[in-house]
Amino acid sequence: MITMKDIVREDNPILYKVAKEVDLPASKKEKETLKEMLTYLKNSQDDAIASKYGLRPGVGLAAPQIGLSKRMIAVHFQDLDGRQYSYGLINPKIVSHSVEKAFLTTGEGCLSVDRDIPGYVPRYSKITVKATDIEGNELKLRLKDYAAIVFQHEIDHLNGVMFFDHINKQDPFAIPENSHPIG
Ligand SMILES: Cc1nc(NNC(=O)[C@H](CC2CCCC2)CN(O)CO)c(F)c(N2CCN3CCOC[C@@H]3C2)n1
Ligand code: NI
């Protein structure tokens, strides 16, 4: 079972590398790892399990965060309309995106960053993602607002990009033009 000791922190160079594409079909081990990443998210959202094992809550997780420089992510969350997303994805790719942007009014955090970094994180408000799921099915997901933000945070990790790279250095709470707040 994945716990916080398995999650690498921001001083680890693996977080700043471009992760490698997974050769399809994914190996048994790669599928197993992806399932474990999804299980971490579910466990972290269960108060009893999270407190028992000291898990920080998460709605997304990227393979580099558990020391694996492979293009795999897991997401498990409900968006603000109550739509449920629960995926283990292989080689996710943003194939198109909106011009307009969105940001979480709460700012963002990261399981690999043990400190609060204040500021808005501007992201595309709409994205289309192509990926392969754990069963090997090709998926095309059209995502907006909260869901789009979660997926972008995770896909950033596959490209060595951290959420704080997007925060305006001069004014962390500057409202980006052509953007709207979420949450
Ligand atoms: C927004 C949020 N971020 C939480 N943590 N950070 C993360 O997930 C990081 C990834 C997210 C940071 C911003 C976008 C993606 C992890 N990252 O580093 C992976 O790369 C949460 F935990 C959380 N929620 C709301 C829903 N709640 C349901 C009940 O259970 C608790 C849960 C808490 N919402
Ligand atoms: Ni993160």
Short mmCIF file of C-alpha atoms and ligand atoms in Angstrom, two decimals:
data_model
loop_
_atom_site.label_atom_id
_atom_site.label_comp_id
_atom_site.label_asym_id
_atom_site.label_seq_id
_atom_site.Cartn_x
_atom_site.Cartn_y
_atom_site.Cartn_z
CA MET A 1 0.00 0.00 0.00
CA ILE A 2 1.33 3.48 -0.89
CA THR A 3 1.83 5.75 2.13
CA MET A 4 3.50 9.16 2.57
CA LYS A 5 6.96 7.59 2.89
CA ASP A 6 6.64 6.45 -0.74
CA ILE A 7 5.98 9.98 -1.98
CA VAL A 8 9.10 11.89 -3.09
CA ARG A 9 9.41 15.53 -2.02
CA GLU A 10 10.34 18.65 -3.97
CA ASP A 11 14.11 18.29 -3.50
CA ASN A 12 14.05 15.07 -5.56
CA PRO A 13 15.30 15.63 -9.14
CA ILE A 14 12.86 13.04 -10.51
CA LEU A 15 10.11 15.68 -10.17
CA TYR A 16 11.93 17.92 -12.67
CA LYS A 17 12.46 15.32 -15.41
CA VAL A 18 10.26 14.59 -18.43
CA ALA A 19 8.80 11.15 -17.69
CA LYS A 20 9.02 8.37 -20.27
CA GLU A 21 6.12 7.12 -22.39
CA VAL A 22 4.86 3.68 -21.33
CA ASP A 23 5.17 1.02 -24.07
CA LEU A 24 1.71 -0.41 -24.76
CA PRO A 25 0.31 -2.78 -23.73
CA ALA A 26 1.35 -1.80 -20.20
CA SER A 27 3.09 -4.51 -18.22
CA LYS A 28 1.40 -6.32 -15.32
CA LYS A 29 3.66 -4.37 -12.94
CA GLU A 30 2.75 -1.00 -14.51
CA LYS A 31 -0.98 -1.80 -14.25
CA GLU A 32 -0.50 -2.90 -10.63
CA THR A 33 1.31 0.36 -9.82
CA LEU A 34 -1.47 2.42 -11.40
CA LYS A 35 -4.07 0.56 -9.35
CA GLU A 36 -2.02 1.24 -6.20
CA MET A 37 -1.90 4.96 -7.07
CA LEU A 38 -5.69 5.01 -7.39
CA THR A 39 -6.01 3.14 -4.09
CA TYR A 40 -3.82 5.76 -2.40
CA LEU A 41 -6.27 8.47 -3.46
CA LYS A 42 -9.30 6.53 -2.26
CA ASN A 43 -7.58 5.72 1.07
CA SER A 44 -6.51 9.35 1.49
CA GLN A 45 -10.14 10.47 1.14
CA ASP A 46 -11.36 8.02 3.81
CA ASP A 47 -11.05 9.77 7.18
CA ALA A 48 -10.47 6.55 9.14
CA ILE A 49 -7.82 5.13 6.78
CA ALA A 50 -6.17 8.53 6.19
CA SER A 51 -5.73 9.20 9.92
CA LYS A 52 -4.66 5.62 10.67
CA TYR A 53 -1.83 5.76 8.11
CA GLY A 54 -1.14 9.52 8.20
CA LEU A 55 -2.08 10.03 4.56
CA ARG A 56 -2.35 13.56 3.17
CA PRO A 57 -5.59 13.79 1.18
CA GLY A 58 -5.22 13.77 -2.59
CA VAL A 59 -7.43 13.90 -5.67
CA GLY A 60 -4.59 13.15 -8.10
CA LEU A 61 -1.20 11.43 -8.15
CA ALA A 62 1.51 11.16 -10.84
CA ALA A 63 4.00 8.27 -11.12
CA PRO A 64 7.10 10.48 -10.69
CA GLN A 65 5.79 11.32 -7.20
CA ILE A 66 6.33 7.70 -6.19
CA GLY A 67 9.77 7.64 -7.79
CA LEU A 68 8.70 6.27 -11.19
CA SER A 69 9.58 8.46 -14.20
CA LYS A 70 6.78 7.03 -16.34
CA ARG A 71 3.81 8.80 -17.97
CA MET A 72 1.10 7.44 -15.68
CA ILE A 73 -1.38 9.37 -13.51
CA ALA A 74 -4.31 8.53 -11.26
CA VAL A 75 -7.25 10.82 -10.42
CA HIS A 76 -10.13 10.26 -8.02
CA PHE A 77 -12.54 13.12 -7.28
CA GLN A 78 -15.99 14.59 -7.77
CA ASP A 79 -16.16 17.90 -9.62
CA LEU A 80 -18.26 20.80 -8.34
CA ASP A 81 -21.27 19.49 -10.30
CA GLY A 82 -20.90 16.16 -8.49
CA ARG A 83 -19.53 14.33 -11.56
CA GLN A 84 -17.27 11.44 -10.42
CA TYR A 85 -13.84 10.93 -12.00
CA SER A 86 -11.81 7.85 -11.12
CA TYR A 87 -9.09 6.90 -13.59
CA GLY A 88 -5.68 5.32 -13.89
CA LEU A 89 -4.29 6.75 -17.13
CA ILE A 90 -1.32 5.83 -19.28
CA ASN A 91 0.41 8.36 -21.59
CA PRO A 92 -2.16 11.12 -21.05
CA LYS A 93 -1.85 13.94 -23.56
CA ILE A 94 -3.55 17.32 -23.78
CA VAL A 95 -4.58 17.41 -27.46
CA SER A 96 -6.42 20.75 -27.34
CA HIS A 97 -7.22 23.50 -24.88
CA SER A 98 -9.17 26.73 -24.49
CA VAL A 99 -7.66 30.17 -24.60
CA GLU A 100 -9.53 31.11 -21.48
CA LYS A 101 -8.08 30.13 -18.13
CA ALA A 102 -9.29 29.19 -14.67
CA PHE A 103 -7.76 28.94 -11.23
CA LEU A 104 -8.72 27.49 -7.84
CA THR A 105 -9.52 30.30 -5.43
CA THR A 106 -7.85 28.16 -2.73
CA GLY A 107 -4.61 28.05 -4.71
CA GLU A 108 -2.98 24.62 -5.08
CA GLY A 109 -0.92 22.29 -2.95
CA CYS A 110 1.09 19.18 -3.80
CA LEU A 111 1.74 15.95 -1.95
CA SER A 112 5.41 16.41 -2.89
CA VAL A 113 5.56 19.91 -1.37
CA ASP A 114 5.53 20.11 2.43
CA ARG A 115 4.80 23.81 2.62
CA ASP A 116 1.98 26.17 1.71
CA ILE A 117 2.75 28.29 -1.34
CA PRO A 118 0.14 31.05 -1.66
CA GLY A 119 -1.09 32.30 -5.00
CA TYR A 120 -3.40 31.58 -7.90
CA VAL A 121 -2.31 28.90 -10.38
CA PRO A 122 -3.68 29.90 -13.84
CA ARG A 123 -4.56 26.90 -15.99
CA TYR A 124 -6.61 26.30 -19.16
CA SER A 125 -10.32 26.20 -18.25
CA LYS A 126 -11.10 23.56 -20.91
CA ILE A 127 -8.86 20.74 -22.16
CA THR A 128 -9.26 17.60 -24.25
CA VAL A 129 -7.11 14.70 -23.01
CA LYS A 130 -6.30 11.51 -24.92
CA ALA A 131 -4.99 8.57 -22.90
CA THR A 132 -5.10 4.80 -22.45
CA ASP A 133 -6.81 3.43 -19.34
CA ILE A 134 -5.70 0.50 -17.16
CA GLU A 135 -7.71 -1.98 -19.29
CA GLY A 136 -5.99 -0.69 -22.44
CA ASN A 137 -8.96 1.32 -23.79
CA GLU A 138 -8.22 4.54 -25.70
CA LEU A 139 -10.00 7.43 -23.97
CA LYS A 140 -10.79 10.97 -25.09
CA LEU A 141 -11.89 13.19 -22.18
CA ARG A 142 -13.33 16.68 -22.60
CA LEU A 143 -12.73 18.41 -19.24
CA LYS A 144 -13.54 21.82 -17.85
CA ASP A 145 -12.94 23.92 -14.73
CA TYR A 146 -12.16 21.83 -11.61
CA ALA A 147 -11.60 18.58 -13.55
CA ALA A 148 -9.43 20.37 -16.12
CA ILE A 149 -7.33 21.85 -13.30
CA VAL A 150 -6.73 18.49 -11.58
CA PHE A 151 -5.68 16.81 -14.83
CA GLN A 152 -3.34 19.68 -15.75
CA HIS A 153 -1.66 19.52 -12.32
CA GLU A 154 -1.02 15.79 -12.84
CA ILE A 155 0.12 16.02 -16.47
CA ASP A 156 2.47 18.86 -15.44
CA HIS A 157 4.23 16.37 -13.12
CA LEU A 158 4.99 14.17 -16.17
CA ASN A 159 6.79 17.15 -17.73
CA GLY A 160 8.76 18.20 -14.64
CA VAL A 161 6.50 21.21 -13.98
CA MET A 162 5.34 22.09 -10.44
CA PHE A 163 2.23 24.12 -9.58
CA PHE A 164 4.29 26.98 -8.15
CA ASP A 165 5.98 27.47 -11.54
CA HIS A 166 2.70 29.00 -12.71
CA ILE A 167 2.23 31.49 -9.85
CA ASN A 168 2.80 35.14 -10.76
CA LYS A 169 6.10 36.08 -9.09
CA GLN A 170 5.31 39.82 -8.94
CA ASP A 171 1.76 39.37 -7.61
CA PRO A 172 0.77 35.79 -6.65
CA PHE A 173 -2.88 36.80 -6.43
CA ALA A 174 -3.04 38.71 -9.70
CA ILE A 175 -6.14 37.68 -11.64
CA PRO A 176 -4.91 36.51 -15.05
CA GLU A 177 -6.73 38.16 -17.95
CA ASN A 178 -9.37 36.03 -19.65
CA SER A 179 -9.67 33.79 -16.56
CA HIS A 180 -12.32 32.88 -14.01
CA PRO A 181 -12.10 31.61 -10.41
CA ILE A 182 -13.17 28.06 -9.44
CA GLY A 183 -14.42 27.15 -5.97
C1 LIG B 1 -7.92 20.45 -4.92
C2 LIG B 1 -7.69 19.45 -3.84
N1 LIG B 1 -6.41 19.07 -3.55
C3 LIG B 1 -6.23 18.15 -2.57
N2 LIG B 1 -4.96 17.74 -2.24
N3 LIG B 1 -3.94 17.95 -3.14
C4 LIG B 1 -3.93 17.16 -4.27
O1 LIG B 1 -4.74 16.30 -4.50
C5 LIG B 1 -2.79 17.40 -5.23
C6 LIG B 1 -3.31 17.62 -6.63
C7 LIG B 1 -4.36 18.72 -6.71
C8 LIG B 1 -3.87 20.11 -6.32
C9 LIG B 1 -4.71 21.07 -7.13
C10 LIG B 1 -5.30 20.31 -8.26
C11 LIG B 1 -4.86 18.88 -8.14
C12 LIG B 1 -1.92 16.13 -5.15
N4 LIG B 1 -0.79 16.25 -6.06
O2 LIG B 1 0.38 16.65 -5.58
C13 LIG B 1 -0.77 15.33 -7.14
O3 LIG B 1 0.20 15.71 -8.06
C14 LIG B 1 -7.31 17.61 -1.89
F1 LIG B 1 -7.11 16.69 -0.95
C15 LIG B 1 -8.59 18.04 -2.23
N5 LIG B 1 -9.72 17.54 -1.61
C16 LIG B 1 -11.04 17.95 -2.05
C17 LIG B 1 -11.97 16.76 -2.09
N6 LIG B 1 -12.01 16.05 -0.81
C18 LIG B 1 -12.92 14.93 -0.87
C19 LIG B 1 -12.95 14.21 0.46
O4 LIG B 1 -11.63 13.78 0.81
C20 LIG B 1 -10.69 14.89 0.89
C21 LIG B 1 -10.63 15.60 -0.44
C22 LIG B 1 -9.70 16.82 -0.36
N7 LIG B 1 -8.77 18.96 -3.20
NI NI B 2 1.29 17.47 -7.24
#
